[in-house]
Amino acid sequence: MARDRTDGRRRIFRRRRRALLAAALCVWAASIVETRGQDLAGDVARGKIRSKAEQCQECHGEAGQGTADHYPRLAGQWSAYLRKQLGDFQSGARKNEIMTAMASELSPQDIADIAAYFSAAPAVAGRPGSASARGEELFRRGDPARALPACASCHGLAAEGVGVEGDPVPVLAGQSEIYLANQLFFWKVEDRHNSAGGVMNAVARALSAEEIDALANYLSGLRPAEQKKD
């Protein structure tokens, strides 16, 4: 009888968790189809100048390919995503002492130009042969037994992301393994919480440290697709 009650509680917990994740994903999907229509067009040439003047290139590299593994690679990233993150650093929705200070004085036009410049740069190629089989399984199929959705359901099968306004989804293919693992950990422990509906927090909370490392390893080995302009 006690075992039956335990199994029953587990089934209820799984159903509740599934419902919560589904609700978060619905909020995310609804935000994806919204467009602000207010974002300024970015100028790539001016963005190169502004990104150097604002010292973006010191950490992210001249063409956004990164100077260290704990910095994100911005080259080939969706410009809509870069604009959103800079805006979130300004507003406090995403917290990082250095980035908040760097973004605080940027004008909307600066943000548009810098995002356009890094987005237009050639993406960094992934590292062949480094892909984790467990990471690929989680990314492509998730874990139905834990009501864990596939990462690909939002990020795309090639981890190419979505560049629409509202709540763009980042390109993950070829990103630094260390950076990806760090960000998943930050989502997990609520140090980062700027995804629509808290969907990334819900997903990352379900991942073990080993699964986070496997996902980061798999994604870092993917070759980014040719940059699509947004």
Coordinates of C-alpha atoms in Angstrom, one line a residue:
M1 CA 0.0 0.0 0.0
A2 CA 2.8 2.4 0.9
R3 CA 4.5 1.7 -2.4
D4 CA 1.2 2.3 -4.3
R5 CA 0.8 5.7 -2.5
T6 CA 4.4 6.6 -3.4
D7 CA 3.9 5.7 -7.1
G8 CA 0.7 7.7 -7.1
R9 CA 2.5 10.7 -5.7
R10 CA 5.2 10.4 -8.3
R11 CA 2.6 10.2 -11.1
I12 CA 0.9 13.3 -9.8
F13 CA 4.2 15.1 -9.5
R14 CA 5.1 14.2 -13.1
R15 CA 1.8 15.4 -14.4
R16 CA 2.1 18.7 -12.5
R17 CA 5.7 19.2 -13.8
R18 CA 4.5 18.4 -17.3
A19 CA 1.7 21.0 -17.0
L20 CA 4.1 23.7 -15.6
L21 CA 6.6 23.2 -18.4
A22 CA 3.9 23.2 -21.0
A23 CA 2.5 26.4 -19.6
A24 CA 5.9 28.0 -19.7
L25 CA 6.5 26.9 -23.2
C26 CA 3.1 28.4 -24.2
V27 CA 4.1 31.7 -22.7
W28 CA 7.4 31.6 -24.6
A29 CA 5.7 30.7 -27.9
A30 CA 3.1 33.5 -27.5
S31 CA 5.9 36.0 -27.0
I32 CA 7.8 34.7 -30.1
V33 CA 5.0 35.7 -32.4
E34 CA 4.7 39.2 -31.1
T35 CA 6.9 41.8 -32.8
R36 CA 7.8 45.1 -31.3
G37 CA 8.3 46.8 -34.7
Q38 CA 10.2 49.6 -32.8
D39 CA 13.8 48.4 -33.2
L40 CA 16.1 50.6 -35.2
A41 CA 17.9 49.3 -38.3
G42 CA 21.5 48.6 -37.4
D43 CA 24.5 49.8 -39.4
V44 CA 27.2 47.2 -39.7
A45 CA 30.0 49.7 -40.5
R46 CA 29.1 52.0 -37.6
G47 CA 28.7 48.9 -35.4
K48 CA 32.3 48.0 -35.9
I49 CA 33.4 51.4 -34.8
R50 CA 31.1 51.6 -31.8
S51 CA 31.9 48.1 -30.7
K52 CA 35.6 49.0 -30.6
A53 CA 34.9 52.4 -28.9
E54 CA 32.7 50.8 -26.3
Q55 CA 35.4 48.1 -25.6
C56 CA 33.1 45.2 -26.7
Q57 CA 36.0 43.8 -28.7
E58 CA 38.3 43.5 -25.7
C59 CA 36.4 40.4 -24.5
H60 CA 34.3 39.3 -27.5
G61 CA 37.1 39.8 -30.1
E62 CA 37.3 42.1 -33.1
A63 CA 34.8 40.0 -35.1
G64 CA 32.9 38.6 -32.1
Q65 CA 34.6 35.2 -32.0
G66 CA 35.6 35.5 -28.4
T67 CA 38.9 36.0 -26.6
A68 CA 38.3 33.4 -23.9
D69 CA 36.0 30.4 -23.4
H70 CA 34.0 32.0 -20.6
Y71 CA 33.0 34.9 -22.9
P72 CA 30.1 34.3 -25.4
R73 CA 30.9 34.1 -29.1
L74 CA 28.8 36.8 -30.7
A75 CA 29.8 36.3 -34.3
G76 CA 26.8 35.1 -36.4
Q77 CA 24.4 35.4 -33.5
W78 CA 20.9 36.7 -34.3
S79 CA 21.0 40.5 -34.0
A80 CA 17.5 40.5 -32.4
Y81 CA 18.9 38.3 -29.7
L82 CA 21.9 40.5 -29.1
R83 CA 19.7 43.6 -28.9
K84 CA 17.5 41.9 -26.4
Q85 CA 20.4 40.9 -24.2
L86 CA 21.9 44.4 -24.2
G87 CA 18.5 45.8 -23.4
D88 CA 18.1 43.3 -20.5
F89 CA 21.5 44.3 -19.1
Q90 CA 20.4 47.9 -19.2
S91 CA 17.1 47.2 -17.5
G92 CA 18.5 44.8 -14.9
A93 CA 16.5 41.8 -16.3
R94 CA 19.8 40.1 -16.8
K95 CA 22.5 40.7 -14.2
N96 CA 26.2 40.9 -14.8
E97 CA 28.2 43.6 -13.1
I98 CA 30.6 44.2 -16.1
M99 CA 28.0 44.0 -18.8
T100 CA 25.5 46.2 -16.9
A101 CA 28.2 48.9 -16.7
M102 CA 29.2 48.4 -20.4
A103 CA 25.6 48.6 -21.6
S104 CA 24.4 51.4 -19.4
E105 CA 25.6 54.2 -21.7
L106 CA 24.6 52.7 -25.0
S107 CA 21.9 54.5 -27.0
P108 CA 19.2 52.4 -28.8
Q109 CA 21.1 53.2 -32.1
D110 CA 24.4 52.0 -30.6
I111 CA 22.7 48.7 -29.6
A112 CA 21.2 48.2 -33.0
D113 CA 24.6 49.0 -34.7
I114 CA 26.7 46.8 -32.5
A115 CA 24.2 43.9 -32.7
A116 CA 24.2 44.2 -36.5
Y117 CA 28.0 44.2 -36.7
F118 CA 28.5 41.1 -34.6
S119 CA 25.6 39.3 -36.3
A120 CA 27.0 39.8 -39.7
A121 CA 30.4 38.4 -38.7
P122 CA 31.2 34.7 -39.7
A123 CA 30.2 32.3 -37.0
V124 CA 32.9 30.2 -35.3
A125 CA 33.0 26.6 -36.5
G126 CA 32.3 23.9 -34.0
R127 CA 34.9 21.3 -32.9
P128 CA 34.4 18.0 -34.9
G129 CA 34.4 14.9 -32.8
S130 CA 33.6 16.5 -29.5
A131 CA 29.9 15.8 -29.5
S132 CA 28.4 13.9 -26.6
A133 CA 25.9 11.2 -27.4
R134 CA 24.0 11.9 -24.2
G135 CA 24.0 15.6 -25.0
E136 CA 22.6 14.9 -28.5
E137 CA 19.9 12.7 -27.1
L138 CA 18.8 15.4 -24.6
F139 CA 19.0 18.1 -27.1
R140 CA 17.0 16.3 -29.8
R141 CA 14.5 14.2 -27.8
G142 CA 14.6 15.5 -24.2
D143 CA 13.5 13.0 -21.5
P144 CA 9.8 12.1 -21.7
A145 CA 10.0 10.1 -18.5
R146 CA 10.8 13.4 -16.7
A147 CA 8.6 15.5 -18.8
L148 CA 11.7 17.2 -20.0
P149 CA 11.2 18.8 -23.5
A150 CA 13.7 18.6 -26.2
C151 CA 16.0 21.7 -26.5
A152 CA 15.5 21.4 -30.2
S153 CA 11.8 22.2 -29.9
C154 CA 12.8 25.8 -29.3
H155 CA 16.4 26.1 -30.6
G156 CA 15.9 24.1 -33.8
L157 CA 17.5 20.7 -34.7
A158 CA 20.7 22.4 -35.9
A159 CA 20.7 24.7 -32.8
E160 CA 20.2 27.6 -35.2
G161 CA 17.8 29.5 -33.0
V162 CA 15.0 31.9 -34.1
G163 CA 15.7 35.5 -35.0
V164 CA 12.3 37.1 -34.7
E165 CA 11.6 40.1 -32.5
G166 CA 9.8 39.7 -29.1
D167 CA 11.8 36.9 -27.6
P168 CA 14.4 35.6 -30.0
V169 CA 16.1 32.3 -29.4
P170 CA 19.9 32.2 -29.7
V171 CA 22.1 30.2 -32.0
L172 CA 23.9 27.7 -29.8
A173 CA 25.8 25.7 -32.4
G174 CA 29.6 26.2 -32.0
Q175 CA 29.3 28.3 -28.8
S176 CA 32.0 27.9 -26.2
E177 CA 31.5 24.7 -24.2
I178 CA 32.4 26.5 -20.9
Y179 CA 30.1 29.4 -21.6
L180 CA 27.2 27.1 -22.4
A181 CA 27.7 25.0 -19.3
N182 CA 28.0 28.2 -17.1
Q183 CA 24.8 29.7 -18.5
L184 CA 22.8 26.5 -18.0
F185 CA 24.1 26.4 -14.4
F186 CA 23.0 30.0 -13.9
W187 CA 19.5 29.2 -15.2
K188 CA 19.4 26.2 -12.9
V189 CA 20.2 28.2 -9.7
E190 CA 18.2 31.2 -10.7
D191 CA 21.1 33.5 -11.2
R192 CA 19.8 34.2 -14.6
H193 CA 16.1 34.5 -15.3
N194 CA 15.4 36.5 -18.4
S195 CA 13.6 33.9 -20.5
A196 CA 9.9 34.3 -21.3
G197 CA 7.8 32.5 -18.7
G198 CA 10.9 31.2 -16.9
V199 CA 11.1 28.4 -19.4
M200 CA 14.9 28.1 -19.3
N201 CA 14.9 28.0 -15.5
A202 CA 12.3 25.2 -15.5
V203 CA 14.3 23.2 -18.0
A204 CA 17.7 23.7 -16.4
R205 CA 16.4 22.8 -12.9
A206 CA 15.6 19.3 -14.2
L207 CA 19.2 18.8 -15.5
S208 CA 21.9 17.2 -13.5
A209 CA 25.5 18.6 -13.6
E210 CA 26.5 15.7 -15.8
E211 CA 23.6 16.4 -18.3
I212 CA 24.6 20.1 -18.4
D213 CA 28.1 19.2 -19.3
A214 CA 26.9 16.7 -21.9
L215 CA 24.6 19.3 -23.6
A216 CA 27.4 21.9 -23.6
N217 CA 29.8 19.5 -25.1
Y218 CA 27.4 18.4 -27.8
L219 CA 26.4 22.0 -28.8
S220 CA 30.0 23.3 -28.9
G221 CA 30.8 20.6 -31.5
L222 CA 28.0 21.6 -33.9
R223 CA 28.9 23.6 -37.0
P224 CA 26.9 26.9 -37.1
A225 CA 24.7 27.4 -40.2
E226 CA 25.4 30.3 -42.6
Q227 CA 24.2 33.5 -40.9
K228 CA 20.6 34.4 -41.7
K229 CA 20.0 38.2 -41.7
D230 CA 17.2 39.4 -39.3

